[in-house]
Amino acid sequence: MSLRGLLSGCCACCLLPFPDALSLLPAGRFAGALKAVDKLLAPTDEAPGSSAPEALKLKQQLLKQLGWGHWLEYERGWARVKFPMKLPPL
């Protein structure tokens, strides 16, 4: 999926979680957008929001655009741990 495909939502409200990152993309400032997404994904006292998986996809697309394949593989590995498809039974 391309950045354009990832960023095209059904309406403007779908794009609100990433305003800083989205403002930097048209100018080709991928590293600045990556920094904004990292700030959004930074650990806080709160549980991650519902936009965290989408932010992680955006981060992976930005890493791909920058040509940072080694960081892309690292993020994909941690994505499986942070956001598992199914939680293990208790």
MMTF fields as JSON, N, C-alpha, C and O atoms, coordinates in Angstrom:
{
  "mmtfVersion": "1.0.0",
  "mmtfProducer": "UNKNOWN",
  "numBonds": 359,
  "numAtoms": 360,
  "numGroups": 90,
  "numChains": 1,
  "numModels": 1,
  "chainsPerModel": [1],
  "groupsPerChain": [90],
  "chainIdList": ["A"],
  "bondAtomList": [4, 2, 8, 6, 12, 10, 16, 14, 20, 18, 24, 22, 28, 26, 32, 30, 36, 34, 40, 38, 44, 42, 48, 46, 52, 50, 56, 54, 60, 58, 64, 62, 68, 66, 72, 70, 76, 74, 80, 78, 84, 82, 88, 86, 92, 90, 96, 94, 100, 98, 104, 102, 108, 106, 112, 110, 116, 114, 120, 118, 124, 122, 128, 126, 132, 130, 136, 134, 140, 138, 144, 142, 148, 146, 152, 150, 156, 154, 160, 158, 164, 162, 168, 166, 172, 170, 176, 174, 180, 178, 184, 182, 188, 186, 192, 190, 196, 194, 200, 198, 204, 202, 208, 206, 212, 210, 216, 214, 220, 218, 224, 222, 228, 226, 232, 230, 236, 234, 240, 238, 244, 242, 248, 246, 252, 250, 256, 254, 260, 258, 264, 262, 268, 266, 272, 270, 276, 274, 280, 278, 284, 282, 288, 286, 292, 290, 296, 294, 300, 298, 304, 302, 308, 306, 312, 310, 316, 314, 320, 318, 324, 322, 328, 326, 332, 330, 336, 334, 340, 338, 344, 342, 348, 346, 352, 350, 356, 354],
  "bondOrderList": [1, 1, 1, 1, 1, 1, 1, 1, 1, 1, 1, 1, 1, 1, 1, 1, 1, 1, 1, 1, 1, 1, 1, 1, 1, 1, 1, 1, 1, 1, 1, 1, 1, 1, 1, 1, 1, 1, 1, 1, 1, 1, 1, 1, 1, 1, 1, 1, 1, 1, 1, 1, 1, 1, 1, 1, 1, 1, 1, 1, 1, 1, 1, 1, 1, 1, 1, 1, 1, 1, 1, 1, 1, 1, 1, 1, 1, 1, 1, 1, 1, 1, 1, 1, 1, 1, 1, 1, 1],
  "groupList": [{"groupName": "MET", "atomNameList": ["N", "CA", "C", "O"], "elementList": ["N", "C", "C", "O"], "formalChargeList": [0, 0, 0, 0], "bondAtomList": [1, 0, 2, 1, 3, 2], "bondOrderList": [1, 1, 2], "singleLetterCode": "M", "chemCompType": "L-PEPTIDE LINKING"}, {"groupName": "SER", "atomNameList": ["N", "CA", "C", "O"], "elementList": ["N", "C", "C", "O"], "formalChargeList": [0, 0, 0, 0], "bondAtomList": [1, 0, 2, 1, 3, 2], "bondOrderList": [1, 1, 2], "singleLetterCode": "S", "chemCompType": "L-PEPTIDE LINKING"}, {"groupName": "LEU", "atomNameList": ["N", "CA", "C", "O"], "elementList": ["N", "C", "C", "O"], "formalChargeList": [0, 0, 0, 0], "bondAtomList": [1, 0, 2, 1, 3, 2], "bondOrderList": [1, 1, 2], "singleLetterCode": "L", "chemCompType": "L-PEPTIDE LINKING"}, {"groupName": "ARG", "atomNameList": ["N", "CA", "C", "O"], "elementList": ["N", "C", "C", "O"], "formalChargeList": [0, 0, 0, 0], "bondAtomList": [1, 0, 2, 1, 3, 2], "bondOrderList": [1, 1, 2], "singleLetterCode": "R", "chemCompType": "L-PEPTIDE LINKING"}, {"groupName": "GLY", "atomNameList": ["N", "CA", "C", "O"], "elementList": ["N", "C", "C", "O"], "formalChargeList": [0, 0, 0, 0], "bondAtomList": [1, 0, 2, 1, 3, 2], "bondOrderList": [1, 1, 2], "singleLetterCode": "G", "chemCompType": "PEPTIDE LINKING"}, {"groupName": "CYS", "atomNameList": ["N", "CA", "C", "O"], "elementList": ["N", "C", "C", "O"], "formalChargeList": [0, 0, 0, 0], "bondAtomList": [1, 0, 2, 1, 3, 2], "bondOrderList": [1, 1, 2], "singleLetterCode": "C", "chemCompType": "L-PEPTIDE LINKING"}, {"groupName": "ALA", "atomNameList": ["N", "CA", "C", "O"], "elementList": ["N", "C", "C", "O"], "formalChargeList": [0, 0, 0, 0], "bondAtomList": [1, 0, 2, 1, 3, 2], "bondOrderList": [1, 1, 2], "singleLetterCode": "A", "chemCompType": "L-PEPTIDE LINKING"}, {"groupName": "PRO", "atomNameList": ["N", "CA", "C", "O"], "elementList": ["N", "C", "C", "O"], "formalChargeList": [0, 0, 0, 0], "bondAtomList": [1, 0, 2, 1, 3, 2], "bondOrderList": [1, 1, 2], "singleLetterCode": "P", "chemCompType": "L-PEPTIDE LINKING"}, {"groupName": "PHE", "atomNameList": ["N", "CA", "C", "O"], "elementList": ["N", "C", "C", "O"], "formalChargeList": [0, 0, 0, 0], "bondAtomList": [1, 0, 2, 1, 3, 2], "bondOrderList": [1, 1, 2], "singleLetterCode": "F", "chemCompType": "L-PEPTIDE LINKING"}, {"groupName": "ASP", "atomNameList": ["N", "CA", "C", "O"], "elementList": ["N", "C", "C", "O"], "formalChargeList": [0, 0, 0, 0], "bondAtomList": [1, 0, 2, 1, 3, 2], "bondOrderList": [1, 1, 2], "singleLetterCode": "D", "chemCompType": "L-PEPTIDE LINKING"}, {"groupName": "LYS", "atomNameList": ["N", "CA", "C", "O"], "elementList": ["N", "C", "C", "O"], "formalChargeList": [0, 0, 0, 0], "bondAtomList": [1, 0, 2, 1, 3, 2], "bondOrderList": [1, 1, 2], "singleLetterCode": "K", "chemCompType": "L-PEPTIDE LINKING"}, {"groupName": "VAL", "atomNameList": ["N", "CA", "C", "O"], "elementList": ["N", "C", "C", "O"], "formalChargeList": [0, 0, 0, 0], "bondAtomList": [1, 0, 2, 1, 3, 2], "bondOrderList": [1, 1, 2], "singleLetterCode": "V", "chemCompType": "L-PEPTIDE LINKING"}, {"groupName": "THR", "atomNameList": ["N", "CA", "C", "O"], "elementList": ["N", "C", "C", "O"], "formalChargeList": [0, 0, 0, 0], "bondAtomList": [1, 0, 2, 1, 3, 2], "bondOrderList": [1, 1, 2], "singleLetterCode": "T", "chemCompType": "L-PEPTIDE LINKING"}, {"groupName": "GLU", "atomNameList": ["N", "CA", "C", "O"], "elementList": ["N", "C", "C", "O"], "formalChargeList": [0, 0, 0, 0], "bondAtomList": [1, 0, 2, 1, 3, 2], "bondOrderList": [1, 1, 2], "singleLetterCode": "E", "chemCompType": "L-PEPTIDE LINKING"}, {"groupName": "GLN", "atomNameList": ["N", "CA", "C", "O"], "elementList": ["N", "C", "C", "O"], "formalChargeList": [0, 0, 0, 0], "bondAtomList": [1, 0, 2, 1, 3, 2], "bondOrderList": [1, 1, 2], "singleLetterCode": "Q", "chemCompType": "L-PEPTIDE LINKING"}, {"groupName": "TRP", "atomNameList": ["N", "CA", "C", "O"], "elementList": ["N", "C", "C", "O"], "formalChargeList": [0, 0, 0, 0], "bondAtomList": [1, 0, 2, 1, 3, 2], "bondOrderList": [1, 1, 2], "singleLetterCode": "W", "chemCompType": "L-PEPTIDE LINKING"}, {"groupName": "HIS", "atomNameList": ["N", "CA", "C", "O"], "elementList": ["N", "C", "C", "O"], "formalChargeList": [0, 0, 0, 0], "bondAtomList": [1, 0, 2, 1, 3, 2], "bondOrderList": [1, 1, 2], "singleLetterCode": "H", "chemCompType": "L-PEPTIDE LINKING"}, {"groupName": "TYR", "atomNameList": ["N", "CA", "C", "O"], "elementList": ["N", "C", "C", "O"], "formalChargeList": [0, 0, 0, 0], "bondAtomList": [1, 0, 2, 1, 3, 2], "bondOrderList": [1, 1, 2], "singleLetterCode": "Y", "chemCompType": "L-PEPTIDE LINKING"}],
  "groupTypeList": [0, 1, 2, 3, 4, 2, 2, 1, 4, 5, 5, 6, 5, 5, 2, 2, 7, 8, 7, 9, 6, 2, 1, 2, 2, 7, 6, 4, 3, 8, 6, 4, 6, 2, 10, 6, 11, 9, 10, 2, 2, 6, 7, 12, 9, 13, 6, 7, 4, 1, 1, 6, 7, 13, 6, 2, 10, 2, 10, 14, 14, 2, 2, 10, 14, 2, 4, 15, 4, 16, 15, 2, 13, 17, 13, 3, 4, 15, 6, 3, 11, 10, 8, 7, 0, 10, 2, 7, 7, 2],
  "groupIdList": [1, 2, 3, 4, 5, 6, 7, 8, 9, 10, 11, 12, 13, 14, 15, 16, 17, 18, 19, 20, 21, 22, 23, 24, 25, 26, 27, 28, 29, 30, 31, 32, 33, 34, 35, 36, 37, 38, 39, 40, 41, 42, 43, 44, 45, 46, 47, 48, 49, 50, 51, 52, 53, 54, 55, 56, 57, 58, 59, 60, 61, 62, 63, 64, 65, 66, 67, 68, 69, 70, 71, 72, 73, 74, 75, 76, 77, 78, 79, 80, 81, 82, 83, 84, 85, 86, 87, 88, 89, 90],
  "secStructList": [7, 7, 2, 2, 2, 2, 2, 7, 7, 1, 1, 4, 4, 4, 4, 6, 6, 7, 2, 2, 2, 2, 2, 2, 6, 6, 6, 6, 7, 2, 2, 2, 2, 2, 2, 2, 2, 2, 2, 2, 2, 1, 7, 7, 1, 1, 7, 7, 7, 6, 6, 2, 2, 2, 2, 2, 2, 2, 2, 2, 2, 2, 2, 2, 2, 2, 6, 7, 2, 2, 2, 2, 2, 2, 2, 2, 2, 2, 2, 2, 2, 2, 1, 7, 1, 1, 7, 7, 7, 7],
  "xCoordList": [0.846, 0.0, 0.887, 1.876, 0.557, 1.336, 0.935, -0.084, 1.738, 1.389, 0.082, -0.737, -0.113, -1.356, -2.553, -3.581, -2.424, -3.516, -3.761, -4.905, -2.702, -2.839, -3.473, -4.237, -3.161, -3.636, -4.992, -5.586, -5.494, -6.797, -7.872, -8.08, -8.535, -9.593, -10.943, -11.053, -11.97, -13.318, -13.723, -14.557, -13.14, -13.45, -12.277, -11.314, -12.354, -11.259, -11.056, -9.936, -12.113, -11.966, -11.106, -10.544, -10.995, -10.159, -8.676, -7.863, -8.317, -6.921, -6.491, -5.327, -7.392, -7.077, -6.011, -5.304, -5.848, -4.841, -3.413, -2.55, -3.126, -1.759, -1.577, -0.972, -2.065, -1.98, -0.556, -0.265, 0.347, 1.725, 2.414, 3.088, 2.242, 2.884, 2.32, 3.061, 1.024, 0.395, 0.802, 0.865, 1.078, 1.473, 2.874, 3.202, 3.703, 5.079, 5.219, 6.188, 4.266, 4.386, 4.36, 5.182, 3.465, 3.463, 4.785, 5.139, 5.502, 6.782, 7.925, 9.066, 7.614, 8.653, 9.527, 10.633, 9.053, 9.837, 9.485, 8.82, 9.938, 9.576, 10.181, 9.537, 11.412, 12.045, 11.311, 11.16, 10.854, 10.071, 8.732, 8.264, 8.115, 6.854, 7.084, 6.253, 8.207, 8.543, 8.708, 8.274, 9.331, 9.506, 8.149, 7.952, 7.226, 5.895, 5.134, 4.437, 5.257, 4.588, 5.211, 4.498, 6.54, 7.201, 6.701, 6.51, 6.493, 5.983, 4.579, 4.234, 3.775, 2.423, 2.451, 1.605, 3.419, 3.511, 4.307, 4.414, 4.863, 5.685, 4.873, 3.688, 5.514, 4.784, 4.334, 5.082, 3.115, 2.549, 1.882, 1.876, 1.322, 0.605, -0.726, -1.295, -1.214, -2.489, -2.289, -1.192, -3.346, -3.304, -3.224, -3.718, -2.61, -2.536, -3.927, -4.832, -4.082, -5.372, -5.708, -4.897, -6.896, -7.338, -6.596, -6.627, -5.936, -5.201, -3.775, -3.05, -3.356, -1.982, -1.627, -0.545, -2.469, -2.088, -1.963, -1.096, -2.822, -2.714, -1.445, -0.799, -1.082, 0.155, 1.358, 2.343, 1.273, 2.366, 2.506, 3.622, 1.38, 1.427, 2.051, 2.854, 1.677, 2.256, 3.755, 4.523, 4.175, 5.607, 6.351, 7.44, 5.768, 6.408, 6.506, 7.509, 5.483, 5.529, 6.602, 7.296, 6.732, 7.753, 9.15, 10.031, 9.361, 10.664, 10.98, 12.128, 9.972, 10.164, 10.531, 11.419, 9.85, 10.148, 11.573, 12.236, 12.036, 13.39, 14.458, 15.648, 14.025, 14.981, 15.665, 16.758, 15.03, 15.601, 15.011, 14.229, 15.389, 14.851, 15.154, 14.332, 16.335, 16.69, 15.764, 15.377, 15.409, 14.478, 13.063, 12.288, 12.718, 11.403, 11.216, 10.164, 12.209, 12.124, 12.05, 11.32, 12.799, 12.76, 11.359, 10.839, 10.754, 9.407, 8.363, 7.429, 8.506, 7.556, 7.629, 6.602, 8.826, 8.98, 8.307, 7.624, 8.499, 7.889, 6.393, 5.667, 5.917, 4.478, 3.718, 2.608, 4.314, 3.658, 3.542, 2.602, 4.489, 4.459, 3.514, 2.733, 3.586, 2.773, 1.292, 0.43, 1.003, -0.384, -0.631, -0.727, -0.736, -0.959, -2.323, -3.264, -2.419, -3.696, -4.706, -5.873, -4.26, -5.131, -4.363, -3.165, -5.056, -4.432, -4.414, -5.346, -3.357, -3.313, -4.384, -4.75, -4.894, -5.909, -5.339, -4.154, -6.192, -5.747, -5.669, -5.308],
  "yCoordList": [-1.179, 0.0, 1.237, 1.289, 2.199, 3.427, 4.395, 4.206, 5.421, 6.444, 7.118, 7.413, 7.362, 8.009, 7.129, 7.627, 5.829, 4.91, 4.813, 4.691, 4.866, 4.786, 6.045, 5.987, 7.18, 8.447, 8.862, 9.812, 8.182, 8.565, 7.875, 6.668, 8.627, 8.085, 8.374, 9.036, 7.874, 8.102, 9.558, 10.072, 10.224, 11.633, 12.269, 11.585, 13.552, 14.261, 13.776, 13.826, 13.308, 12.875, 11.618, 11.354, 10.843, 9.638, 9.999, 9.18, 11.192, 11.599, 12.433, 12.827, 12.71, 13.591, 13.074, 13.898, 11.769, 11.349, 11.711, 11.727, 12.0, 12.249, 13.621, 13.701, 14.711, 16.002, 16.469, 17.021, 16.26, 16.724, 15.963, 16.555, 14.656, 13.835, 14.157, 14.221, 14.359, 14.612, 15.954, 16.097, 16.934, 18.238, 18.204, 19.049, 17.253, 17.18, 16.342, 16.503, 15.453, 14.55, 15.241, 14.896, 16.195, 16.815, 17.5, 17.607, 17.957, 18.619, 17.619, 18.011, 16.314, 15.304, 15.189, 14.653, 15.677, 15.633, 14.36, 14.412, 13.226, 11.932, 11.727, 11.144, 12.198, 12.029, 12.844, 12.376, 14.039, 14.838, 14.188, 14.217, 13.6, 12.885, 11.662, 11.334, 10.987, 9.821, 10.223, 9.504, 11.362, 11.856, 12.165, 11.887, 12.731, 13.034, 11.752, 11.696, 10.726, 9.452, 8.776, 8.186, 8.854, 8.294, 8.962, 8.299, 10.263, 10.989, 10.513, 10.403, 10.234, 9.725, 8.337, 8.015, 7.501, 6.132, 5.997, 4.896, 7.09, 7.033, 6.501, 6.808, 5.697, 5.151, 6.252, 7.178, 6.121, 7.057, 6.265, 5.034, 6.956, 6.29, 5.732, 4.842, 6.247, 5.805, 4.59, 4.35, 3.838, 2.728, 3.302, 4.403, 2.573, 3.105, 3.301, 2.501, 4.362, 4.671, 3.737, 2.904, 3.886, 3.029, 3.349, 2.552, 4.486, 4.859, 4.309, 4.507, 3.625, 3.131, 2.162, 2.302, 1.188, 0.315, 1.074, 0.759, 2.067, 2.858, 3.691, 3.853, 4.221, 4.993, 4.099, 4.525, 2.861, 1.925, 1.61, 1.481, 1.487, 1.273, 2.477, 2.325, 3.669, 4.884, 4.927, 5.303, 4.543, 4.535, 3.56, 3.867, 2.39, 1.416, 1.94, 1.707, 2.64, 3.212, 4.298, 4.404, 5.096, 6.147, 5.537, 6.022, 4.483, 3.812, 3.238, 3.269, 2.722, 2.176, 3.294, 3.124, 4.447, 5.587, 6.089, 6.513, 6.039, 6.498, 5.484, 5.8, 4.262, 3.232, 2.577, 2.027, 2.635, 2.084, 0.699, 0.516, -0.271, -1.622, -2.319, -3.087, -2.059, -2.697, -2.23, -3.032, -0.949, -0.452, -0.933, -1.151, -1.1, -1.608, -3.029, -3.343, -3.875, -5.245, -5.251, -6.049, -4.37, -4.258, -3.873, -4.469, -2.892, -2.439, -3.513, -3.677, -4.241, -5.325, -6.408, -6.957, -6.715, -7.711, -7.274, -8.066, -6.03, -5.53, -5.312, -5.357, -5.077, -4.891, -6.153, -6.081, -7.312, -8.571, -8.721, -9.343, -8.155, -8.242, -7.195, -7.497, -5.975, -4.887, -5.026, -4.718, -5.486, -5.595, -6.991, -7.158, -7.998, -9.362, -9.483, -8.775, -10.391, -10.607, -11.21, -10.82, -12.145, -12.769, -12.801, -13.084, -12.514, -12.59, -14.04, -14.791, -14.443, -15.819, -16.05, -15.115, -17.272, -17.545, -17.382, -17.614, -16.984, -16.773, -18.033, -18.014],
  "zCoordList": [0.0, 0.0, 0.0, 0.732, -0.787, -0.87, 0.241, 0.905, 0.431, 1.421, 1.055, 1.926, -0.228, -0.664, -0.327, 0.131, -0.55, -0.235, 1.259, 1.696, 2.04, 3.487, 4.044, 5.007, 3.445, 3.973, 3.437, 3.947, 2.43, 1.907, 2.729, 2.607, 3.547, 4.389, 3.787, 2.754, 4.441, 3.918, 4.108, 3.362, 5.1, 5.342, 6.078, 6.423, 6.316, 6.979, 8.405, 8.913, 9.064, 10.45, 10.561, 11.624, 9.488, 9.515, 9.572, 9.999, 9.156, 9.096, 10.294, 10.377, 11.214, 12.328, 13.294, 13.874, 13.506, 14.478, 14.102, 14.98, 12.853, 12.413, 11.782, 10.712, 12.381, 11.684, 11.444, 10.383, 12.409, 12.227, 11.107, 10.265, 11.102, 10.073, 8.701, 7.72, 8.629, 7.332, 6.744, 5.524, 7.59, 7.067, 6.468, 5.635, 6.87, 6.379, 5.112, 4.371, 4.857, 3.71, 2.352, 1.503, 2.095, 0.766, 0.412, -0.762, 1.418, 1.171, 1.007, 0.76, 1.147, 1.019, 2.245, 2.17, 3.362, 4.606, 5.38, 6.415, 4.864, 5.428, 6.813, 7.685, 7.027, 8.331, 9.391, 10.519, 9.064, 10.006, 10.31, 11.448, 9.287, 9.499, 10.368, 11.214, 10.164, 10.983, 12.445, 13.345, 12.677, 14.038, 14.686, 15.869, 13.925, 14.451, 14.784, 15.797, 13.949, 14.217, 15.428, 16.239, 15.564, 16.739, 18.016, 19.035, 17.956, 19.118, 19.469, 20.646, 18.455, 18.675, 19.291, 20.125, 18.89, 19.376, 20.67, 21.211, 21.174, 22.378, 23.555, 23.684, 24.419, 25.564, 26.524, 26.84, 26.964, 27.929, 29.023, 28.992, 29.983, 31.063, 30.585, 31.217, 29.485, 28.942, 28.044, 27.541, 27.853, 26.901, 25.491, 25.25, 24.549, 23.179, 22.6, 22.837, 21.847, 21.254, 20.113, 19.71, 19.607, 18.508, 17.22, 16.282, 17.153, 15.942, 15.939, 14.964, 17.001, 17.08, 15.953, 15.383, 15.596, 14.472, 13.148, 12.332, 12.933, 11.706, 11.718, 10.683, 12.876, 12.985, 12.73, 12.127, 13.193, 12.959, 11.467, 10.963, 10.762, 9.309, 8.614, 7.694, 9.061, 8.482, 8.731, 7.845, 9.93, 10.252, 9.344, 8.86, 9.114, 8.237, 6.802, 6.127, 6.335, 4.987, 4.889, 3.877, 5.94, 5.934, 5.924, 5.214, 6.703, 6.713, 5.334, 4.891, 4.669, 3.322, 2.355, 1.52, 2.459, 1.581, 1.796, 0.85, 3.028, 3.333, 2.927, 2.911, 2.598, 2.211, 3.389, 3.256, 4.531, 5.754, 6.014, 6.946, 5.186, 5.268, 6.576, 7.076, 7.14, 8.406, 9.532, 10.381, 9.547, 10.559, 10.277, 11.209, 9.022, 8.647, 9.183, 9.74, 9.023, 9.54, 11.061, 11.649, 11.691, 13.152, 13.624, 14.567, 12.982, 13.355, 13.086, 13.871, 11.995, 11.702, 12.769, 13.167, 13.23, 14.292, 15.585, 16.234, 15.954, 17.185, 17.035, 18.028, 15.825, 15.612, 15.985, 16.512, 15.712, 16.079, 17.585, 18.08, 18.313, 19.769, 20.357, 21.258, 19.849, 20.39, 20.049, 20.872, 18.849, 18.378, 17.816, 16.6, 18.688, 18.186, 17.533, 17.892, 16.567, 15.89, 16.857, 16.868, 17.653, 18.65, 19.966, 19.993, 21.036, 22.353, 22.815, 22.529, 23.53, 24.022, 25.082, 25.795, 25.202, 26.216, 27.62, 27.857, 28.53, 29.91, 30.682, 31.859]
}
